[in-house]
């Protein structure tokens, strides 16, 4: 039997040029597809990117089902692959639409729209950070001492998570501004060994001097992603944390300072308990995947 052909697009998200930002594979599935979850997971493993997004058309031209898979597992929320998916749809099958609705399994309805400045704007659930115990704060400092190969544990200003299924297992760690996150070599396996379970995704953040309100790096070795280049879902927590910490209302400019790097604009809309995430995206590759039946 001939293999099943699936078109795919690789999109670099949160950047205006290729080979930067965070790449995601985007696949628009046939409306009546019968591919099992195990096959979707194998496809994600084949691409071996932080995320592969699978879109399922509905009877409405601007409404799509959306699921995200890392090389190892399905996740409840992913920002960069949603941005990549919106970019693909808004430049192809939904080019006439101004707004896309994504229906997801665990994170409800997500909205993508064209922003006035040419970027794509996503509306995601807000991850309002709550502090964890002093014991965990101390443990995080000792873990970072080992993971960053420091002589002493760094000063930790905050350690916390956020309620809700979208952010289960996320841990935000605010390290002192004396730590240069952009140039640190991080052994993410130590973060996983010491903090997972239950925290399978670790967010390091601070506010160095510069044009951005805050910077971050994100590690998720437990999900098959040692370091995620740019993490939209983490910015749902970063947006609420830094909005309160800095006392600034409106848009904050952020940068994830991984090796690839990416720019993320965020705004916490408290009234609707949503975070608006804005960024650019660019197509890096297109092709056909041959899936055996």
mmCIF file of N, CA and C in Angstrom, residues 83-197:
data_model
loop_
_atom_site.group_PDB
_atom_site.id
_atom_site.type_symbol
_atom_site.label_atom_id
_atom_site.label_comp_id
_atom_site.label_asym_id
_atom_site.label_seq_id
_atom_site.Cartn_x
_atom_site.Cartn_y
_atom_site.Cartn_z
ATOM 1 N N UNK A 83 1.826 30.175 17.176
ATOM 2 C CA UNK A 83 2.186 31.295 16.302
ATOM 3 C C UNK A 83 2.532 30.785 14.903
ATOM 4 N N UNK A 84 3.294 29.699 14.841
ATOM 5 C CA UNK A 84 3.652 29.104 13.547
ATOM 6 C C UNK A 84 2.413 28.635 12.806
ATOM 7 N N UNK A 85 1.478 28.015 13.518
ATOM 8 C CA UNK A 85 0.241 27.539 12.905
ATOM 9 C C UNK A 85 -0.583 28.698 12.362
ATOM 10 N N UNK A 86 -0.689 29.762 13.148
ATOM 11 C CA UNK A 86 -1.440 30.938 12.703
ATOM 12 C C UNK A 86 -0.820 31.540 11.458
ATOM 13 N N UNK A 87 0.516 31.585 11.427
ATOM 14 C CA UNK A 87 1.203 32.138 10.259
ATOM 15 C C UNK A 87 0.892 31.317 9.011
ATOM 16 N N UNK A 88 0.921 29.995 9.140
ATOM 17 C CA UNK A 88 0.616 29.129 7.996
ATOM 18 C C UNK A 88 -0.815 29.351 7.521
ATOM 19 N N UNK A 89 -1.760 29.353 8.450
ATOM 20 C CA UNK A 89 -3.169 29.490 8.065
ATOM 21 C C UNK A 89 -3.472 30.865 7.471
ATOM 22 N N UNK A 90 -2.930 31.915 8.077
ATOM 23 C CA UNK A 90 -3.231 33.276 7.633
ATOM 24 C C UNK A 90 -2.567 33.619 6.303
ATOM 25 N N UNK A 91 -1.662 32.757 5.855
ATOM 26 C CA UNK A 91 -1.030 32.980 4.549
ATOM 27 C C UNK A 91 -1.449 31.935 3.514
ATOM 28 N N UNK A 92 -2.369 31.023 3.913
ATOM 29 C CA UNK A 92 -2.816 29.987 2.965
ATOM 30 C C UNK A 92 -4.330 29.820 3.029
ATOM 31 N N UNK A 93 -4.806 28.772 3.690
ATOM 32 C CA UNK A 93 -6.218 28.410 3.632
ATOM 33 C C UNK A 93 -7.141 29.409 4.315
ATOM 34 N N UNK A 94 -6.616 30.213 5.231
ATOM 35 C CA UNK A 94 -7.438 31.209 5.918
ATOM 36 C C UNK A 94 -6.930 32.616 5.644
ATOM 37 N N UNK A 95 -6.411 32.824 4.451
ATOM 38 C CA UNK A 95 -5.804 34.117 4.108
ATOM 39 C C UNK A 95 -6.796 35.273 4.179
ATOM 40 N N UNK A 96 -8.084 34.996 3.986
ATOM 41 C CA UNK A 96 -9.095 36.052 4.041
ATOM 42 C C UNK A 96 -9.557 36.336 5.469
ATOM 43 N N UNK A 97 -9.142 35.528 6.396
ATOM 44 C CA UNK A 97 -9.581 35.690 7.784
ATOM 45 C C UNK A 97 -8.698 36.684 8.525
ATOM 46 N N UNK A 98 -9.273 37.391 9.455
ATOM 47 C CA UNK A 98 -8.524 38.289 10.317
ATOM 48 C C UNK A 98 -8.279 37.668 11.685
ATOM 49 N N UNK A 99 -8.994 36.561 11.934
ATOM 50 C CA UNK A 99 -8.976 35.962 13.273
ATOM 51 C C UNK A 99 -9.154 34.452 13.141
ATOM 52 N N UNK A 100 -8.302 33.698 13.840
ATOM 53 C CA UNK A 100 -8.372 32.243 13.847
ATOM 54 C C UNK A 100 -8.685 31.782 15.269
ATOM 55 N N UNK A 101 -9.591 30.832 15.384
ATOM 56 C CA UNK A 101 -9.891 30.219 16.676
ATOM 57 C C UNK A 101 -9.309 28.812 16.688
ATOM 58 N N UNK A 102 -8.499 28.527 17.697
ATOM 59 C CA UNK A 102 -7.939 27.188 17.882
ATOM 60 C C UNK A 102 -8.649 26.520 19.060
ATOM 61 N N UNK A 103 -9.173 25.336 18.840
ATOM 62 C CA UNK A 103 -9.790 24.565 19.912
ATOM 63 C C UNK A 103 -8.790 23.519 20.391
ATOM 64 N N UNK A 104 -8.469 23.552 21.673
ATOM 65 C CA UNK A 104 -7.441 22.671 22.215
ATOM 66 C C UNK A 104 -8.019 21.754 23.286
ATOM 67 N N UNK A 105 -7.276 20.709 23.601
ATOM 68 C CA UNK A 105 -7.748 19.707 24.570
ATOM 69 C C UNK A 105 -7.753 20.221 26.003
ATOM 70 N N UNK A 106 -6.700 20.919 26.404
ATOM 71 C CA UNK A 106 -6.520 21.282 27.809
ATOM 72 C C UNK A 106 -6.507 22.785 28.071
ATOM 73 N N UNK A 107 -6.329 23.582 27.055
ATOM 74 C CA UNK A 107 -6.176 25.026 27.270
ATOM 75 C C UNK A 107 -7.322 25.850 26.698
ATOM 76 N N UNK A 108 -8.422 25.196 26.372
ATOM 77 C CA UNK A 108 -9.588 25.920 25.895
ATOM 78 C C UNK A 108 -9.388 26.503 24.508
ATOM 79 N N UNK A 109 -10.127 27.564 24.214
ATOM 80 C CA UNK A 109 -10.009 28.226 22.922
ATOM 81 C C UNK A 109 -8.894 29.262 22.962
ATOM 82 N N UNK A 110 -8.037 29.216 21.965
ATOM 83 C CA UNK A 110 -6.966 30.195 21.797
ATOM 84 C C UNK A 110 -7.266 31.007 20.536
ATOM 85 N N UNK A 111 -6.931 32.286 20.580
ATOM 86 C CA UNK A 111 -7.236 33.179 19.467
ATOM 87 C C UNK A 111 -5.944 33.692 18.844
ATOM 88 N N UNK A 112 -5.905 33.731 17.525
ATOM 89 C CA UNK A 112 -4.794 34.341 16.792
ATOM 90 C C UNK A 112 -5.371 35.369 15.832
ATOM 91 N N UNK A 113 -4.740 36.528 15.752
ATOM 92 C CA UNK A 113 -5.223 37.577 14.857
ATOM 93 C C UNK A 113 -4.049 38.385 14.335
ATOM 94 N N UNK A 114 -4.306 39.142 13.294
ATOM 95 C CA UNK A 114 -3.282 40.016 12.729
ATOM 96 C C UNK A 114 -3.210 41.301 13.543
ATOM 97 N N UNK A 115 -2.035 41.632 14.043
ATOM 98 C CA UNK A 115 -1.856 42.881 14.770
ATOM 99 C C UNK A 115 -1.613 44.020 13.778
ATOM 100 N N UNK A 116 -1.834 45.256 14.238
ATOM 101 C CA UNK A 116 -1.687 46.412 13.361
ATOM 102 C C UNK A 116 -0.261 46.597 12.849
ATOM 103 N N UNK A 117 0.714 46.130 13.624
ATOM 104 C CA UNK A 117 2.116 46.317 13.231
ATOM 105 C C UNK A 117 2.643 45.181 12.361
ATOM 106 N N UNK A 118 1.744 44.308 11.898
ATOM 107 C CA UNK A 118 2.167 43.206 11.041
ATOM 108 C C UNK A 118 2.508 41.936 11.775
ATOM 109 N N UNK A 119 2.609 42.004 13.086
ATOM 110 C CA UNK A 119 2.874 40.797 13.862
ATOM 111 C C UNK A 119 1.575 40.003 14.039
ATOM 112 N N UNK A 120 1.713 38.804 14.549
ATOM 113 C CA UNK A 120 0.552 37.986 14.890
ATOM 114 C C UNK A 120 0.358 38.076 16.398
ATOM 115 N N UNK A 121 -0.894 38.271 16.802
ATOM 116 C CA UNK A 121 -1.217 38.364 18.216
ATOM 117 C C UNK A 121 -1.972 37.116 18.655
ATOM 118 N N UNK A 122 -1.513 36.507 19.727
ATOM 119 C CA UNK A 122 -2.152 35.342 20.316
ATOM 120 C C UNK A 122 -2.803 35.733 21.632
ATOM 121 N N UNK A 123 -3.963 35.167 21.909
ATOM 122 C CA UNK A 123 -4.610 35.342 23.216
ATOM 123 C C UNK A 123 -4.589 33.998 23.921
ATOM 124 N N UNK A 124 -3.847 33.955 25.035
ATOM 125 C CA UNK A 124 -3.633 32.736 25.797
ATOM 126 C C UNK A 124 -4.148 32.913 27.229
ATOM 127 N N UNK A 125 -4.369 31.820 27.936
ATOM 128 C CA UNK A 125 -4.708 31.950 29.363
ATOM 129 C C UNK A 125 -3.545 32.553 30.137
ATOM 130 N N UNK A 126 -3.871 33.372 31.125
ATOM 131 C CA UNK A 126 -2.832 33.971 31.960
ATOM 132 C C UNK A 126 -2.381 32.971 33.015
ATOM 133 N N UNK A 127 -1.079 32.875 33.212
ATOM 134 C CA UNK A 127 -0.532 32.040 34.275
ATOM 135 C C UNK A 127 -0.094 32.928 35.425
ATOM 136 N N UNK A 128 -0.973 33.151 36.372
ATOM 137 C CA UNK A 128 -0.675 34.058 37.489
ATOM 138 C C UNK A 128 0.198 33.335 38.506
ATOM 139 N N UNK A 129 1.407 33.835 38.687
ATOM 140 C CA UNK A 129 2.409 33.133 39.492
ATOM 141 C C UNK A 129 2.097 33.195 40.985
ATOM 142 N N UNK A 130 2.288 32.059 41.634
ATOM 143 C CA UNK A 130 2.131 31.953 43.076
ATOM 144 C C UNK A 130 3.432 31.405 43.656
ATOM 145 N N UNK A 131 3.921 31.990 44.770
ATOM 146 C CA UNK A 131 5.206 31.542 45.321
ATOM 147 C C UNK A 131 5.148 30.127 45.860
ATOM 148 N N UNK A 132 6.252 29.408 45.678
ATOM 149 C CA UNK A 132 6.408 28.092 46.275
ATOM 150 C C UNK A 132 7.090 28.234 47.638
ATOM 151 N N UNK A 133 7.394 27.136 48.263
ATOM 152 C CA UNK A 133 7.923 27.150 49.627
ATOM 153 C C UNK A 133 9.353 27.672 49.678
ATOM 154 N N UNK A 134 9.767 28.114 50.877
ATOM 155 C CA UNK A 134 11.150 28.546 51.079
ATOM 156 C C UNK A 134 12.110 27.380 50.861
ATOM 157 N N UNK A 135 11.649 26.174 51.197
ATOM 158 C CA UNK A 135 12.498 24.995 51.002
ATOM 159 C C UNK A 135 12.799 24.790 49.520
ATOM 160 N N UNK A 136 11.782 24.969 48.673
ATOM 161 C CA UNK A 136 12.002 24.824 47.235
ATOM 162 C C UNK A 136 12.890 25.948 46.709
ATOM 163 N N UNK A 137 12.724 27.144 47.258
ATOM 164 C CA UNK A 137 13.565 28.274 46.855
ATOM 165 C C UNK A 137 15.036 27.971 47.142
ATOM 166 N N UNK A 138 15.299 27.404 48.314
ATOM 167 C CA UNK A 138 16.670 27.029 48.665
ATOM 168 C C UNK A 138 17.180 25.922 47.751
ATOM 169 N N UNK A 139 16.321 24.936 47.503
ATOM 170 C CA UNK A 139 16.705 23.834 46.618
ATOM 171 C C UNK A 139 16.999 24.332 45.212
ATOM 172 N N UNK A 140 16.198 25.283 44.723
ATOM 173 C CA UNK A 140 16.430 25.842 43.387
ATOM 174 C C UNK A 140 17.780 26.533 43.314
ATOM 175 N N UNK A 141 18.147 27.252 44.368
ATOM 176 C CA UNK A 141 19.455 27.912 44.392
ATOM 177 C C UNK A 141 20.600 26.928 44.342
ATOM 178 N N UNK A 142 20.500 25.855 45.118
ATOM 179 C CA UNK A 142 21.555 24.837 45.127
ATOM 180 C C UNK A 142 21.608 24.085 43.805
ATOM 181 N N UNK A 143 20.449 23.861 43.212
ATOM 182 C CA UNK A 143 20.404 23.191 41.910
ATOM 183 C C UNK A 143 21.068 24.047 40.845
ATOM 184 N N UNK A 144 20.771 25.352 40.848
ATOM 185 C CA UNK A 144 21.380 26.244 39.865
ATOM 186 C C UNK A 144 22.887 26.375 40.084
ATOM 187 N N UNK A 145 23.310 26.320 41.314
ATOM 188 C CA UNK A 145 24.753 26.348 41.581
ATOM 189 C C UNK A 145 25.448 25.225 40.819
ATOM 190 N N UNK A 146 24.861 24.036 40.857
ATOM 191 C CA UNK A 146 25.453 22.893 40.147
ATOM 192 C C UNK A 146 25.239 22.989 38.635
ATOM 193 N N UNK A 147 24.029 23.361 38.217
ATOM 194 C CA UNK A 147 23.716 23.391 36.785
ATOM 195 C C UNK A 147 24.466 24.478 36.045
ATOM 196 N N UNK A 148 24.793 25.569 36.739
ATOM 197 C CA UNK A 148 25.515 26.685 36.113
ATOM 198 C C UNK A 148 27.005 26.654 36.429
ATOM 199 N N UNK A 149 27.437 25.651 37.202
ATOM 200 C CA UNK A 149 28.851 25.510 37.589
ATOM 201 C C UNK A 149 29.358 26.775 38.279
ATOM 202 N N UNK A 150 28.592 27.249 39.271
ATOM 203 C CA UNK A 150 28.973 28.426 40.038
ATOM 204 C C UNK A 150 29.656 28.020 41.331
ATOM 205 N N UNK A 151 30.443 28.928 41.889
ATOM 206 C CA UNK A 151 31.118 28.647 43.151
ATOM 207 C C UNK A 151 30.160 28.711 44.330
ATOM 208 N N UNK A 152 29.181 29.595 44.233
ATOM 209 C CA UNK A 152 28.187 29.733 45.295
ATOM 210 C C UNK A 152 26.800 29.761 44.662
ATOM 211 N N UNK A 153 25.795 29.460 45.440
ATOM 212 C CA UNK A 153 24.430 29.490 44.928
ATOM 213 C C UNK A 153 24.042 30.924 44.572
ATOM 214 N N UNK A 154 23.395 31.137 43.435
ATOM 215 C CA UNK A 154 22.986 32.493 43.066
ATOM 216 C C UNK A 154 21.851 32.985 43.954
ATOM 217 N N UNK A 155 21.715 34.301 44.025
ATOM 218 C CA UNK A 155 20.589 34.888 44.758
ATOM 219 C C UNK A 155 19.306 34.630 43.964
ATOM 220 N N UNK A 156 18.319 34.069 44.621
ATOM 221 C CA UNK A 156 17.022 33.774 43.997
ATOM 222 C C UNK A 156 15.981 34.707 44.605
ATOM 223 N N UNK A 157 15.315 35.491 43.767
ATOM 224 C CA UNK A 157 14.327 36.452 44.266
ATOM 225 C C UNK A 157 12.923 35.870 44.332
ATOM 226 N N UNK A 158 12.645 34.853 43.522
ATOM 227 C CA UNK A 158 11.297 34.282 43.509
ATOM 228 C C UNK A 158 11.356 32.905 42.882
ATOM 229 N N UNK A 159 10.568 32.004 43.428
ATOM 230 C CA UNK A 159 10.349 30.686 42.834
ATOM 231 C C UNK A 159 8.861 30.395 42.929
ATOM 232 N N UNK A 160 8.227 30.120 41.794
ATOM 233 C CA UNK A 160 6.792 29.881 41.855
ATOM 234 C C UNK A 160 6.242 29.190 40.632
ATOM 235 N N UNK A 161 4.993 28.773 40.746
ATOM 236 C CA UNK A 161 4.281 28.159 39.651
ATOM 237 C C UNK A 161 2.988 28.898 39.401
ATOM 238 N N UNK A 162 2.130 28.321 38.571
ATOM 239 C CA UNK A 162 0.835 28.918 38.257
ATOM 240 C C UNK A 162 -0.212 27.818 38.227
ATOM 241 N N UNK A 163 -1.418 28.097 38.726
ATOM 242 C CA UNK A 163 -2.463 27.073 38.731
ATOM 243 C C UNK A 163 -3.024 26.843 37.336
ATOM 244 N N UNK A 164 -3.698 25.722 37.187
ATOM 245 C CA UNK A 164 -4.353 25.412 35.921
ATOM 246 C C UNK A 164 -3.608 24.369 35.128
ATOM 247 N N UNK A 165 -4.332 23.615 34.293
ATOM 248 C CA UNK A 165 -3.714 22.521 33.537
ATOM 249 C C UNK A 165 -2.699 22.982 32.507
ATOM 250 N N UNK A 166 -2.813 24.228 32.030
ATOM 251 C CA UNK A 166 -1.887 24.712 30.998
ATOM 252 C C UNK A 166 -0.461 24.840 31.521
ATOM 253 N N UNK A 167 -0.315 25.058 32.832
ATOM 254 C CA UNK A 167 1.005 25.350 33.387
ATOM 255 C C UNK A 167 1.436 24.333 34.440
ATOM 256 N N UNK A 168 0.799 23.186 34.431
ATOM 257 C CA UNK A 168 1.170 22.146 35.382
ATOM 258 C C UNK A 168 2.592 21.682 35.113
ATOM 259 N N UNK A 169 3.429 21.739 36.138
ATOM 260 C CA UNK A 169 4.820 21.333 35.984
ATOM 261 C C UNK A 169 5.761 22.449 35.565
ATOM 262 N N UNK A 170 5.249 23.692 35.411
ATOM 263 C CA UNK A 170 6.100 24.834 35.076
ATOM 264 C C UNK A 170 6.624 25.458 36.376
ATOM 265 N N UNK A 171 7.900 25.810 36.396
ATOM 266 C CA UNK A 171 8.497 26.468 37.552
ATOM 267 C C UNK A 171 9.257 27.706 37.090
ATOM 268 N N UNK A 172 8.869 28.869 37.608
ATOM 269 C CA UNK A 172 9.544 30.133 37.272
ATOM 270 C C UNK A 172 10.530 30.472 38.367
ATOM 271 N N UNK A 173 11.769 30.747 37.973
ATOM 272 C CA UNK A 173 12.832 31.080 38.924
ATOM 273 C C UNK A 173 13.430 32.425 38.526
ATOM 274 N N UNK A 174 13.248 33.432 39.392
ATOM 275 C CA UNK A 174 13.812 34.761 39.152
ATOM 276 C C UNK A 174 15.176 34.822 39.822
ATOM 277 N N UNK A 175 16.227 34.823 38.993
ATOM 278 C CA UNK A 175 17.592 34.883 39.512
ATOM 279 C C UNK A 175 18.083 36.324 39.484
ATOM 280 N N UNK A 176 19.055 36.605 40.302
ATOM 281 C CA UNK A 176 19.572 37.966 40.430
ATOM 282 C C UNK A 176 20.097 38.504 39.103
ATOM 283 N N UNK A 177 20.003 39.822 38.920
ATOM 284 C CA UNK A 177 20.443 40.450 37.670
ATOM 285 C C UNK A 177 21.945 40.325 37.438
ATOM 286 N N UNK A 178 22.697 39.980 38.478
ATOM 287 C CA UNK A 178 24.140 39.777 38.301
ATOM 288 C C UNK A 178 24.440 38.536 37.463
ATOM 289 N N UNK A 179 23.460 37.659 37.299
ATOM 290 C CA UNK A 179 23.616 36.456 36.483
ATOM 291 C C UNK A 179 23.327 36.802 35.032
ATOM 292 N N UNK A 180 24.304 36.579 34.169
ATOM 293 C CA UNK A 180 24.161 36.856 32.733
ATOM 294 C C UNK A 180 23.553 35.629 32.048
ATOM 295 N N UNK A 181 22.242 35.617 31.977
ATOM 296 C CA UNK A 181 21.568 34.437 31.437
ATOM 297 C C UNK A 181 21.984 34.135 30.000
ATOM 298 N N UNK A 182 22.216 35.168 29.214
ATOM 299 C CA UNK A 182 22.491 34.967 27.791
ATOM 300 C C UNK A 182 23.775 34.195 27.553
ATOM 301 N N UNK A 183 24.727 34.328 28.435
ATOM 302 C CA UNK A 183 26.043 33.735 28.186
ATOM 303 C C UNK A 183 26.373 32.574 29.117
ATOM 304 N N UNK A 184 25.377 32.099 29.837
ATOM 305 C CA UNK A 184 25.612 30.982 30.737
ATOM 306 C C UNK A 184 25.553 29.650 30.000
ATOM 307 N N UNK A 185 26.408 28.730 30.377
ATOM 308 C CA UNK A 185 26.290 27.357 29.940
ATOM 309 C C UNK A 185 25.508 26.615 31.016
ATOM 310 N N UNK A 186 24.365 26.055 30.633
ATOM 311 C CA UNK A 186 23.464 25.435 31.602
ATOM 312 C C UNK A 186 23.395 23.938 31.349
ATOM 313 N N UNK A 187 23.641 23.155 32.382
ATOM 314 C CA UNK A 187 23.480 21.704 32.296
ATOM 315 C C UNK A 187 22.030 21.389 32.661
ATOM 316 N N UNK A 188 21.176 21.302 31.645
ATOM 317 C CA UNK A 188 19.747 21.124 31.904
ATOM 318 C C UNK A 188 19.432 19.762 32.507
ATOM 319 N N UNK A 189 20.318 18.786 32.341
ATOM 320 C CA UNK A 189 20.065 17.473 32.931
ATOM 321 C C UNK A 189 20.057 17.550 34.456
ATOM 322 N N UNK A 190 20.834 18.487 35.016
ATOM 323 C CA UNK A 190 20.841 18.673 36.469
ATOM 324 C C UNK A 190 19.519 19.288 36.928
ATOM 325 N N UNK A 191 19.006 20.240 36.161
ATOM 326 C CA UNK A 191 17.709 20.820 36.494
ATOM 327 C C UNK A 191 16.642 19.737 36.538
ATOM 328 N N UNK A 192 16.681 18.855 35.562
ATOM 329 C CA UNK A 192 15.695 17.774 35.505
ATOM 330 C C UNK A 192 15.881 16.795 36.656
ATOM 331 N N UNK A 193 17.112 16.432 36.922
ATOM 332 C CA UNK A 193 17.385 15.457 37.973
ATOM 333 C C UNK A 193 16.958 15.964 39.351
ATOM 334 N N UNK A 194 17.093 17.266 39.585
ATOM 335 C CA UNK A 194 16.821 17.832 40.908
ATOM 336 C C UNK A 194 15.392 18.342 41.071
ATOM 337 N N UNK A 195 14.768 18.792 39.978
ATOM 338 C CA UNK A 195 13.480 19.478 40.091
ATOM 339 C C UNK A 195 12.308 18.738 39.442
ATOM 340 N N UNK A 196 12.595 17.740 38.618
ATOM 341 C CA UNK A 196 11.537 16.973 37.942
ATOM 342 C C UNK A 196 11.592 15.511 38.407
ATOM 343 N N UNK A 197 10.508 14.964 38.957
ATOM 344 C CA UNK A 197 9.225 15.630 39.181
ATOM 345 C C UNK A 197 9.249 16.533 40.410
#
